[in-house]
């Protein structure tokens, strides 16, 4: 069975090397160097990890990222990302690492790809799409909890999952391949290749809603 979290890790690392440290990403305020450092400290620095999820600890994460940038060149950081987490990291446990990184590396790979001019939406292998569908079904309720309307995720084959029950604005159905639904639910609504079906006000608000951790 292919580990697509590793496939995405390697592809992203190659792309970072190709582009260099000062190219844009879809992560507001981050260039490619910042994104690489984020990926490195997330897996390798236990003091940095909690601040990625907990806003009150974000300052600590920022300080640890700054320290990593001062210590390592861009090329060194990318090599560390490519080589994977240290043996003592929870991310080094194969099953846990795969579960935690399935969406992480896919989304951040697209954060770099889709920030470049004339990007092309990739056609992903069917088994990767299945893995992303499983992941987005599990994560969508948390990631889209601030949705102003109800939200139904729909695959092109008609399979659906309810991310949020209807509100006073009703519900919007978002249709796309699982990878595109992942991007939508992880706050990349503006670049996700999806179709939205619902009342105009609900659709407009949904496109600009704050999604993510």
Coordinates of C-alpha atoms in Angstrom, one line a residue:
X1 CA 0.0 0.0 0.0
X2 CA 1.4 3.4 -1.0
X3 CA 2.1 5.8 1.8
X4 CA 0.9 9.0 0.1
X5 CA 1.9 11.2 3.1
X6 CA 5.5 10.2 2.1
X7 CA 4.8 10.7 -1.6
X8 CA 3.6 14.2 -0.9
X9 CA 6.4 14.9 1.5
X10 CA 9.0 14.1 -1.1
X11 CA 7.2 15.9 -3.9
X12 CA 6.9 19.0 -1.7
X13 CA 10.5 18.9 -0.7
X14 CA 11.6 18.7 -4.4
X15 CA 9.3 21.6 -5.2
X16 CA 10.8 23.7 -2.4
X17 CA 14.3 23.0 -3.6
X18 CA 13.3 24.0 -7.1
X19 CA 11.6 27.3 -6.1
X20 CA 14.0 28.5 -3.3
X21 CA 13.3 30.2 0.0
X22 CA 11.5 33.4 -0.9
X23 CA 8.5 32.3 -3.0
X24 CA 4.9 32.8 -2.0
X25 CA 2.6 30.3 -0.5
X26 CA -1.1 30.2 0.3
X27 CA -0.3 30.4 4.0
X28 CA -0.8 34.1 4.8
X29 CA 2.5 35.8 5.8
X30 CA 4.7 32.8 5.0
X31 CA 7.1 32.3 2.2
X32 CA 8.5 28.9 1.2
X33 CA 11.2 29.1 3.9
X34 CA 8.7 29.8 6.6
X35 CA 6.5 26.8 5.4
X36 CA 9.5 24.5 5.4
X37 CA 10.5 25.6 8.9
X38 CA 6.9 25.0 10.1
X39 CA 7.0 21.4 8.8
X40 CA 10.3 20.8 10.4
X41 CA 9.5 22.1 13.9
X42 CA 6.1 20.4 13.8
X43 CA 7.8 17.0 13.7
X44 CA 11.1 17.6 15.3
X45 CA 10.6 20.2 18.1
X46 CA 8.2 19.1 20.9
X47 CA 8.2 22.6 22.3
X48 CA 6.9 24.0 19.0
X49 CA 4.2 21.5 18.2
X50 CA 1.5 22.5 20.8
X51 CA 1.4 26.2 19.6
X52 CA 0.4 25.0 16.1
X53 CA -2.9 23.8 17.6
X54 CA -3.3 26.0 20.7
X55 CA -3.5 29.7 20.1
X56 CA -2.3 30.6 23.6
X57 CA 1.0 28.8 22.8
X58 CA 1.5 30.3 19.4
X59 CA 4.2 32.7 20.5
X60 CA 6.4 29.8 21.6
X61 CA 6.0 28.2 18.3
X62 CA 7.0 31.4 16.5
X63 CA 10.1 31.7 18.6
X64 CA 11.1 28.1 17.9
X65 CA 10.5 28.7 14.2
X66 CA 12.7 31.8 14.3
X67 CA 15.4 29.9 16.1
X68 CA 15.3 27.1 13.5
X69 CA 15.7 29.7 10.7
X70 CA 18.7 31.2 12.4
X71 CA 20.3 27.8 12.9
X72 CA 19.6 26.2 9.6
X73 CA 19.7 27.3 6.0
X74 CA 16.7 26.8 3.7
X75 CA 18.4 23.9 2.0
X76 CA 19.2 22.2 5.4
X77 CA 15.6 22.6 6.6
X78 CA 14.2 21.2 3.4
X79 CA 16.6 18.2 3.7
X80 CA 15.3 17.6 7.2
X81 CA 11.7 17.7 6.0
X82 CA 12.5 15.3 3.2
X83 CA 14.3 12.8 5.5
X84 CA 11.3 12.7 7.9
X85 CA 10.9 13.1 11.6
X86 CA 13.5 12.1 14.1
X87 CA 13.2 8.6 15.6
X88 CA 11.9 10.0 19.0
X89 CA 9.1 11.9 17.4
X90 CA 5.5 10.6 17.5
X91 CA 5.4 11.3 13.8
X92 CA 8.1 8.5 13.3
X93 CA 5.5 5.9 14.3
X94 CA 4.3 4.6 10.9
X95 CA 0.6 4.3 11.6
X96 CA 0.3 7.5 13.6
X97 CA 2.6 9.5 11.3
X98 CA 0.6 8.4 8.3
X99 CA -2.7 9.4 9.9
X100 CA -1.4 12.8 11.1
X101 CA 0.4 13.6 7.8
X102 CA -2.1 12.4 5.1
X103 CA -3.7 15.8 4.9
X104 CA -0.8 17.9 6.2
X105 CA 1.6 17.3 3.4
X106 CA -1.1 17.2 0.7
X107 CA -2.4 20.6 1.8
X108 CA 1.0 22.2 2.2
X109 CA 2.2 20.8 -1.2
X110 CA -0.8 22.5 -2.8
X111 CA -0.1 25.7 -0.7
X112 CA 3.1 26.0 -2.6
X113 CA 1.9 24.7 -6.0
X114 CA -1.2 26.9 -6.2
X115 CA 0.6 30.0 -5.1
X116 CA 2.6 29.8 -8.3
X117 CA 1.3 31.3 -11.6
X118 CA -0.5 28.9 -14.0
X119 CA -0.7 26.0 -11.6
X120 CA -2.6 22.9 -12.9
X121 CA -5.0 20.9 -10.7
X122 CA -3.5 17.4 -10.3
X123 CA -5.3 14.2 -11.1
X124 CA -4.6 12.0 -8.1
X125 CA -4.5 8.2 -7.9
X126 CA -7.8 6.7 -6.9
X127 CA -6.5 5.2 -3.7
X128 CA -5.0 8.5 -2.7
X129 CA -8.4 10.1 -3.2
X130 CA -10.0 7.4 -1.1
X131 CA -7.6 8.2 1.7
X132 CA -8.3 11.9 1.5
X133 CA -12.0 11.2 1.5
X134 CA -11.7 9.2 4.7
X135 CA -9.6 12.0 6.2
X136 CA -11.9 14.9 5.3
X137 CA -14.9 13.0 6.6
X138 CA -13.2 12.7 10.0
X139 CA -11.8 16.2 10.1
X140 CA -14.5 18.3 8.4
X141 CA -16.8 18.8 11.4
X142 CA -13.9 20.3 13.4
X143 CA -12.3 22.3 10.5
X144 CA -15.6 23.8 9.3
X145 CA -17.2 24.4 12.7
X146 CA -17.3 28.2 12.0
X147 CA -19.3 27.7 8.8
X148 CA -22.2 30.2 8.7
X149 CA -24.4 27.6 7.0
X150 CA -24.9 23.9 6.9
X151 CA -22.3 22.1 4.8
X152 CA -22.6 18.9 2.8
X153 CA -19.5 17.4 1.1
X154 CA -20.3 15.6 -2.1
X155 CA -18.1 13.5 -4.4
X156 CA -18.7 13.5 -8.1
X157 CA -20.1 10.0 -7.8
X158 CA -22.8 11.3 -5.5
X159 CA -21.4 10.1 -2.2
X160 CA -22.0 12.6 0.6
X161 CA -20.9 13.5 4.1
X162 CA -22.5 16.1 6.4
X163 CA -19.9 18.4 7.8
X164 CA -22.4 20.7 9.5
X165 CA -26.1 20.7 10.0
X166 CA -28.2 23.5 8.5
X167 CA -28.3 26.9 10.1
X168 CA -30.7 29.8 9.5
X169 CA -28.9 30.3 6.2
X170 CA -29.8 26.8 5.2
X171 CA -27.2 24.4 3.8
X172 CA -24.6 24.4 1.0
X173 CA -23.5 21.4 -0.9
X174 CA -19.8 21.5 -2.0
X175 CA -19.0 19.1 -4.8
X176 CA -15.6 18.0 -5.9
X177 CA -12.9 15.4 -5.7
X178 CA -11.8 14.5 -2.2
X179 CA -8.5 16.3 -2.5
X180 CA -10.4 19.5 -3.5
X181 CA -12.8 19.0 -0.6
X182 CA -9.8 18.7 1.8
X183 CA -8.5 22.0 0.5
X184 CA -11.9 23.6 0.9
X185 CA -12.4 22.4 4.5
X186 CA -8.8 23.4 5.4
X187 CA -9.5 27.0 4.6
X188 CA -8.4 27.1 0.9
X189 CA -11.8 27.9 -0.5
X190 CA -10.6 30.4 -3.0
X191 CA -8.4 27.8 -4.9
X192 CA -10.4 24.6 -4.3
X193 CA -11.8 23.2 -7.6
X194 CA -15.3 22.7 -6.3
X195 CA -18.9 23.6 -7.1
X196 CA -21.2 25.2 -4.5
X197 CA -24.9 24.8 -4.5
X198 CA -27.1 26.7 -2.1
X199 CA -28.7 30.1 -1.5
X200 CA -26.5 33.0 -2.8
X201 CA -26.0 34.6 0.6
X202 CA -24.9 31.3 2.2
X203 CA -22.6 30.5 -0.7
X204 CA -20.9 34.0 -0.6
X205 CA -20.4 33.7 3.2
X206 CA -19.1 30.2 2.9
X207 CA -16.4 31.1 0.4
X208 CA -15.0 33.6 2.9
X209 CA -15.5 31.8 6.1
X210 CA -12.6 31.1 8.5
X211 CA -11.9 27.4 8.4
X212 CA -9.1 25.3 9.9
X213 CA -7.7 24.5 13.3

